[in-house]
mmCIF file of C-alpha atoms in Angstrom:
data_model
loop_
_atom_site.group_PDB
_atom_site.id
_atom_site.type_symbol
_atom_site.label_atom_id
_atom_site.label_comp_id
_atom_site.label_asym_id
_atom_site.label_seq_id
_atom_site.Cartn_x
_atom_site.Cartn_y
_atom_site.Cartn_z
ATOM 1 C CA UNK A 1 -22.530 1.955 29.336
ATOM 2 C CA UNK A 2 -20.325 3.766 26.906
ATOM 3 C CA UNK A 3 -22.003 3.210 23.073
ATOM 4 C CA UNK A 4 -19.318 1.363 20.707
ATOM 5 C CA UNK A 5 -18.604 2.656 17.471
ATOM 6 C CA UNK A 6 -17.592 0.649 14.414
ATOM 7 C CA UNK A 7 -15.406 0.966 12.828
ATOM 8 C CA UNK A 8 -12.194 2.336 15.060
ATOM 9 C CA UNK A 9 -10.797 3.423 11.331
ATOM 10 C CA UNK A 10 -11.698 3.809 7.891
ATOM 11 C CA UNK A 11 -9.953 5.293 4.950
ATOM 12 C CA UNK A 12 -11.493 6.637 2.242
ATOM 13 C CA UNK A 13 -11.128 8.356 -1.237
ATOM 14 C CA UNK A 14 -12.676 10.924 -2.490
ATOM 15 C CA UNK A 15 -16.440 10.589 -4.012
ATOM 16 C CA UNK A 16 -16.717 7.222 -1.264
ATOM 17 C CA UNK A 17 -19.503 6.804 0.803
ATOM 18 C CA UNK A 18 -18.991 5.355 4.225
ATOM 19 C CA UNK A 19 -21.310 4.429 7.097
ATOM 20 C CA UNK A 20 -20.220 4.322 10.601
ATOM 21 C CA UNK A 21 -22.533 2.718 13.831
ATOM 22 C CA UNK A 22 -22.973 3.219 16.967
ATOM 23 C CA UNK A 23 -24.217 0.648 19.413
ATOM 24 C CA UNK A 24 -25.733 0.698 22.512
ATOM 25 C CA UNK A 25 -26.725 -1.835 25.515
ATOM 26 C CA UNK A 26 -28.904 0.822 27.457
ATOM 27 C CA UNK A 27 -31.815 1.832 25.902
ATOM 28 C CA UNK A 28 -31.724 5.597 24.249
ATOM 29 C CA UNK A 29 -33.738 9.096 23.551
ATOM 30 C CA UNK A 30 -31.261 10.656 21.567
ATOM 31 C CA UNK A 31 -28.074 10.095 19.610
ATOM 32 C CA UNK A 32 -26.078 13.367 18.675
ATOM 33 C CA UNK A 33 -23.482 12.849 16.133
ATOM 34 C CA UNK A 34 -20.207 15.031 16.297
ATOM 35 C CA UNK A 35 -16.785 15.692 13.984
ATOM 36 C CA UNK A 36 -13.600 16.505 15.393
ATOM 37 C CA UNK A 37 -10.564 17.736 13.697
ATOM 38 C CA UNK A 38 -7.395 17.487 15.048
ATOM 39 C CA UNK A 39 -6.780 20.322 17.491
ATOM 40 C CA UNK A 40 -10.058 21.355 17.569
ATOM 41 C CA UNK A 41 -13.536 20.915 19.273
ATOM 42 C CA UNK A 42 -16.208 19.132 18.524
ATOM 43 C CA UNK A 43 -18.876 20.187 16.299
ATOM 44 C CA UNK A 44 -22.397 18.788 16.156
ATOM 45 C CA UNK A 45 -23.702 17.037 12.936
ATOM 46 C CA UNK A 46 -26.763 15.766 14.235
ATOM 47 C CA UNK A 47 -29.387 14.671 16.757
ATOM 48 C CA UNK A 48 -31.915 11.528 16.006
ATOM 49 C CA UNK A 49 -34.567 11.645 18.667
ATOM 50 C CA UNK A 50 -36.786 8.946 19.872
ATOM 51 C CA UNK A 51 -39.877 8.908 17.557
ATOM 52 C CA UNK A 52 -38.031 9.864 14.612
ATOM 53 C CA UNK A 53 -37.530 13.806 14.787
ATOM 54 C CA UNK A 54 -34.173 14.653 13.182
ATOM 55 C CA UNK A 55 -31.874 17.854 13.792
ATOM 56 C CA UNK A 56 -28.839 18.924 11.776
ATOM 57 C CA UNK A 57 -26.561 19.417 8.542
ATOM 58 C CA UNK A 58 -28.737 19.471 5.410
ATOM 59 C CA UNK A 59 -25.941 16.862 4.075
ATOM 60 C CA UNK A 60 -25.606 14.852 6.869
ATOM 61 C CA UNK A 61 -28.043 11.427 6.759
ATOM 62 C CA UNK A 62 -28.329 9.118 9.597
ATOM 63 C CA UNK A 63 -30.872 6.664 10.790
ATOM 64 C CA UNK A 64 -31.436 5.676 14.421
ATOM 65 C CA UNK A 65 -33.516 2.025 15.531
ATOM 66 C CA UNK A 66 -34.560 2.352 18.842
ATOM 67 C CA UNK A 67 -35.968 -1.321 18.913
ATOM 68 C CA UNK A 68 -31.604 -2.215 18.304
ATOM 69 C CA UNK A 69 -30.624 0.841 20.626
ATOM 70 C CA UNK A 70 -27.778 1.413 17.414
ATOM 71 C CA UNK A 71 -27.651 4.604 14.965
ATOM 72 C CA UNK A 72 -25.877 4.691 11.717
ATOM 73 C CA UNK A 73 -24.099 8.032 10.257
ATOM 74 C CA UNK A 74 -24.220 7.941 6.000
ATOM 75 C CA UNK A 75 -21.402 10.076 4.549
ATOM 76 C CA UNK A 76 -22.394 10.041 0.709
ATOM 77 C CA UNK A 77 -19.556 11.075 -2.074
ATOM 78 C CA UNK A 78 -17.195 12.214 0.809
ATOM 79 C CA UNK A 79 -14.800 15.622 0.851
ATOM 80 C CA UNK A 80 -11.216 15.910 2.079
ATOM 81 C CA UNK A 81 -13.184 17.716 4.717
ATOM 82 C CA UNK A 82 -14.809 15.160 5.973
ATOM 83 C CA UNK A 83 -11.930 14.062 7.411
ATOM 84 C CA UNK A 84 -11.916 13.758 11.569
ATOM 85 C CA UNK A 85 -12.826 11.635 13.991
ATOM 86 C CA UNK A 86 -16.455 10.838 14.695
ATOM 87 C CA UNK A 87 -18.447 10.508 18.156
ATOM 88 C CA UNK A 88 -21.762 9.533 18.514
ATOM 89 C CA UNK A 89 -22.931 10.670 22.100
ATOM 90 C CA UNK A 90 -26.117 8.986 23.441
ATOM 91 C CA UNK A 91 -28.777 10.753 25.692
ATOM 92 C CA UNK A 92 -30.722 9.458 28.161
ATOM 93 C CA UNK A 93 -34.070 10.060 29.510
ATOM 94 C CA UNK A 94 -35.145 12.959 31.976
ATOM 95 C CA UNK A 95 -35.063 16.805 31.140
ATOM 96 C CA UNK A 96 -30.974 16.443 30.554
ATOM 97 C CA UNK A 97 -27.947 17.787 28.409
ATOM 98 C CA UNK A 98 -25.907 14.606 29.319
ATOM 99 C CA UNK A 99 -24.144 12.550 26.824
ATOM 100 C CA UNK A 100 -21.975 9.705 26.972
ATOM 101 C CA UNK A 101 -20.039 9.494 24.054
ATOM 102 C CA UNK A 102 -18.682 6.767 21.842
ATOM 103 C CA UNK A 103 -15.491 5.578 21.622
ATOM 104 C CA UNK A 104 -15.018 7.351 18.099
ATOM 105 C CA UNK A 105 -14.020 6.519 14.750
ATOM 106 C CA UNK A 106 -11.782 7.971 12.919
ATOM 107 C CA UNK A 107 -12.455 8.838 8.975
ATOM 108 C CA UNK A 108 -9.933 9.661 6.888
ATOM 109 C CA UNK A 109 -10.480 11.093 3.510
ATOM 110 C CA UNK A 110 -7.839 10.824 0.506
ATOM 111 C CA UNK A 111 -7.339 12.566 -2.827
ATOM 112 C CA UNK B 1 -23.258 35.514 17.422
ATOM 113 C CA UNK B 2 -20.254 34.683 19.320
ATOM 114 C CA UNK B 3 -19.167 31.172 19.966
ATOM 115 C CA UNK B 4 -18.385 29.224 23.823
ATOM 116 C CA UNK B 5 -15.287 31.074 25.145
ATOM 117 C CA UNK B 6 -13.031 28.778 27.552
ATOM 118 C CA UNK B 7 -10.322 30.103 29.384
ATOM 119 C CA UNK B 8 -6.671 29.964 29.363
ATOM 120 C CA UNK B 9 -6.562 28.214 26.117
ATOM 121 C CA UNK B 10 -3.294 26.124 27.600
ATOM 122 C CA UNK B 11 -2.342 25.340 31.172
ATOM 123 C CA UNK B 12 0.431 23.261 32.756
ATOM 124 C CA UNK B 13 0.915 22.575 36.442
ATOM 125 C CA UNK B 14 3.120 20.186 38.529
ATOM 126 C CA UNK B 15 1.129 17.613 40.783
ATOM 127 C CA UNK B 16 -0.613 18.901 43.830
ATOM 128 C CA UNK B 17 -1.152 21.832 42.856
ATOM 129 C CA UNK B 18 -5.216 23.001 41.752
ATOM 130 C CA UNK B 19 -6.517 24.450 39.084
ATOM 131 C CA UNK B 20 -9.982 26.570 37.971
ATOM 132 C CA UNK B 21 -10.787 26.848 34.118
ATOM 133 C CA UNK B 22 -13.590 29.001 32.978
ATOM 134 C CA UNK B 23 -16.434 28.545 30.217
ATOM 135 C CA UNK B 24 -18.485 31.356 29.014
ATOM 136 C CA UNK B 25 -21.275 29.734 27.092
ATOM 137 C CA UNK B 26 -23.334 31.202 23.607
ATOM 138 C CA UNK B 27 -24.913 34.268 24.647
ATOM 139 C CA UNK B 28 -29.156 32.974 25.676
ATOM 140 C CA UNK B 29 -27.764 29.640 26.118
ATOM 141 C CA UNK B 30 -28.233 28.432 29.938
ATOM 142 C CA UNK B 31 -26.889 25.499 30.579
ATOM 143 C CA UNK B 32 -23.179 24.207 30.569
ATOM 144 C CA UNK B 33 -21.812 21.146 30.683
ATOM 145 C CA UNK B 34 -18.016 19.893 31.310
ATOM 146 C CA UNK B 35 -15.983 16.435 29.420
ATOM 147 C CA UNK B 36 -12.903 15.569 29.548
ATOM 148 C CA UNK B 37 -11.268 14.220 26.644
ATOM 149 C CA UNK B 38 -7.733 11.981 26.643
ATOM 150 C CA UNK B 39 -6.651 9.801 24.004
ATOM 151 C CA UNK B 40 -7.407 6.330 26.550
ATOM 152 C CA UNK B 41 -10.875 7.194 27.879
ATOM 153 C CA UNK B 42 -12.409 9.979 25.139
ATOM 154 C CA UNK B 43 -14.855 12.140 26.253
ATOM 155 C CA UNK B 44 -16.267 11.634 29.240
ATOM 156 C CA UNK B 45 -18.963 13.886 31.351
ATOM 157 C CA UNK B 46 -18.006 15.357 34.421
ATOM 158 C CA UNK B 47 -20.883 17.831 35.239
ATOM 159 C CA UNK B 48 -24.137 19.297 33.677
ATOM 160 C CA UNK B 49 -25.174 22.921 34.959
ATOM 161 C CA UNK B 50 -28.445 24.678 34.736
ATOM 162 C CA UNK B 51 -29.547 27.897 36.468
ATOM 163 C CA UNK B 52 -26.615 27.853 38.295
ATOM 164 C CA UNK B 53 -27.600 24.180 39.696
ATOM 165 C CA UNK B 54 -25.873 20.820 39.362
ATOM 166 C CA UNK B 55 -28.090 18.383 37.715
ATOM 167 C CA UNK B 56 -25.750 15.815 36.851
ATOM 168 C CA UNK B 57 -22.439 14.820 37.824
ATOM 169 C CA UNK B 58 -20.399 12.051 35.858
ATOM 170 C CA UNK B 59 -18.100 9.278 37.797
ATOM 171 C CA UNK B 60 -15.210 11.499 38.925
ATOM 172 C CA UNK B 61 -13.554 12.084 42.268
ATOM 173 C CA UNK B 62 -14.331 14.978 44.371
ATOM 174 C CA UNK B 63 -11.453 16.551 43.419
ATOM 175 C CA UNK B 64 -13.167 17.831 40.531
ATOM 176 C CA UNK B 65 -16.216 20.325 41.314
ATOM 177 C CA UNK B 66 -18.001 22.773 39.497
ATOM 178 C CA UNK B 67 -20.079 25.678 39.564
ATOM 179 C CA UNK B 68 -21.980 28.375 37.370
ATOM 180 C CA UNK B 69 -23.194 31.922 38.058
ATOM 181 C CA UNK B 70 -26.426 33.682 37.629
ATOM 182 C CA UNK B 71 -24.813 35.207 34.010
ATOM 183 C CA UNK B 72 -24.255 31.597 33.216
ATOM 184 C CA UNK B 73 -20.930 31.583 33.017
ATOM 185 C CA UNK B 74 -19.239 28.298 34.149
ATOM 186 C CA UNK B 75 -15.835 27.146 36.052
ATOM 187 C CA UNK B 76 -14.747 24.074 37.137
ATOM 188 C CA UNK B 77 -12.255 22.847 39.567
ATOM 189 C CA UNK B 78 -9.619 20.178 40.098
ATOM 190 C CA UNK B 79 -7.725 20.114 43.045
ATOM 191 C CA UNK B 80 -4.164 18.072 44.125
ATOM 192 C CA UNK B 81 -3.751 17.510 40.589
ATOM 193 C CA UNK B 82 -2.852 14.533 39.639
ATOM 194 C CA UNK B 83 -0.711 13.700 36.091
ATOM 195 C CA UNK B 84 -3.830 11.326 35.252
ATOM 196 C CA UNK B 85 -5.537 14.755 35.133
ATOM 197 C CA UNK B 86 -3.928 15.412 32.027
ATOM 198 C CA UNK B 87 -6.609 16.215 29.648
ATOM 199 C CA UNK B 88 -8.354 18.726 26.840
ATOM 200 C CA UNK B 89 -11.243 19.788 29.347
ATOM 201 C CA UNK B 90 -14.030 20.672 26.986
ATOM 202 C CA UNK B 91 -17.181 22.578 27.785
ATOM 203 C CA UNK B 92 -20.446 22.367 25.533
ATOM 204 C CA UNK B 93 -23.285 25.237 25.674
ATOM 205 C CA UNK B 94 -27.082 24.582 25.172
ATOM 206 C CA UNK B 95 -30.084 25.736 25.572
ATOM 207 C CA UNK B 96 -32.194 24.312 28.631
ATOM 208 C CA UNK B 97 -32.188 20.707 28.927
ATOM 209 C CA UNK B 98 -34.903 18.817 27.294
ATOM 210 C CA UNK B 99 -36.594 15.531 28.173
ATOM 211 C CA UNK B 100 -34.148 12.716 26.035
ATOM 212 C CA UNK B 101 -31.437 15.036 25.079
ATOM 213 C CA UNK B 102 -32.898 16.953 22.429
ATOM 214 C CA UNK B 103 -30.940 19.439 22.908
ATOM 215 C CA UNK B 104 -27.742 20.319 20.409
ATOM 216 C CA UNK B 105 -24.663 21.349 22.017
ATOM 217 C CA UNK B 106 -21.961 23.275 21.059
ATOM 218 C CA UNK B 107 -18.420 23.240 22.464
ATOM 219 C CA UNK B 108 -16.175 25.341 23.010
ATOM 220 C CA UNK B 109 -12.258 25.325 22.071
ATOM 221 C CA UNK B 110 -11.074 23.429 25.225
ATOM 222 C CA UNK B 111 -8.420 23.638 27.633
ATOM 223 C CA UNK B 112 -5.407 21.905 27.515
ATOM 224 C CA UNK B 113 -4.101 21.012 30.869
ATOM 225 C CA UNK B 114 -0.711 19.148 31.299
ATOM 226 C CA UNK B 115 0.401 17.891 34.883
ATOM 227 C CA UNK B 116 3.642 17.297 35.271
#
């Protein structure tokens, strides 16, 4: 039931773009996207909703096929502060707050 | 507008004992819910709260219980403690729920409970 992410890892430079996925086998409403630094809580980046609304950072892009039950994250020219490790967390139908997250990946961004 | 408060930041208690940690979600915001986060298993949901009812609970044992009050403030529970329990307990505040998640949550800073 838990969504996988891909990839576990990923190092970048600076100015890289990356793209991470999340994937999964139950069919979905909603995938929130979230960073977390080291120490720190999560912070929302996104939500994709079924039917194609979109919530979140102006500079954040992400796409979400409900037809493949995946979502992808797009992280154009990346900062040193984009640095973390990213969850997707997947929501479910029903009036609910409940997410089950992804197993994460974890971006790191170099000089 | 101030953030989710969760209370003590840091915790450590030997097995058996329990232990109650506190959430005090964004001010308006009416419904809390509760992961808990460890390097093996991530995040995983133990409860959802709204208007001071349980509408979800995740696949825990019933050592773990929650509850929220009428100001919405949240606490949850874990009794006979076990050094599995071991965790940054997280809480996220929302507004109600909405049909599919729509929702965004925000979490607060976590607790950091060590069982030893």
């Amino acid at each position: 039931q838990q969504p996988v992410q891909s990839p576990q890892a990923v190092i970048l430079r600076e100015g890289e773009d990356a793209v991470i996925n999340c994937s999964s086998s139950k069919a979905l409403y909603s995938v929130h996207w979230y960073r977390q630094k080291h120490g720190e809580a999560p912070v929302f980046l996104m939500i994709l909703l079924k039917g194609g609304e979109q919530k979140g950072h102006e500079k954040i892009s992400a796409s979400f096929n409900e037809k493949k039950q995946q979502s992808s994250l797009y992280l154009t020219a990346s900062q040193l502060s984009y640095s973390g490790t990213y969850f997707c967390g997947t929501g479910f139908g029903g009036a609910t707050n409940k997410l089950i997250f992804g197993t994460g990946t974890l971006l790191a961004v170099q000089p | 507008k101030a953030g989710v408060t969760q209370t003590p930041r840091y915790l450590i208690k030997t097995r058996g004992q329990q232990v109650t940690l506190s959430c005090s979600p964004i001010s308006g915001h009416r419904s809390v819910s509760w992961y808990q986060q460890t390097p093996g298993q991530g995040l995983q949901f133990l409860f959802e709260y709204f208007s001071e009812t349980q509408r979800n609970k995740g696949n825990f044992p019933g050592r773990f219980s929650g509850r929220q009050f009428s100001n919405s403030r949240s606490e949850m529970n874990v009794s006979t403690l076990e050094l599995g329990d071991s965790a940054l307990y997280l809480c996220a505040s929302s507004p109600s729920p909405l049909a599919g998640g729509g929702n965004e949550q925000f979490f607060g800073p976590g607790t950091r409970l060590t069982v030893l």
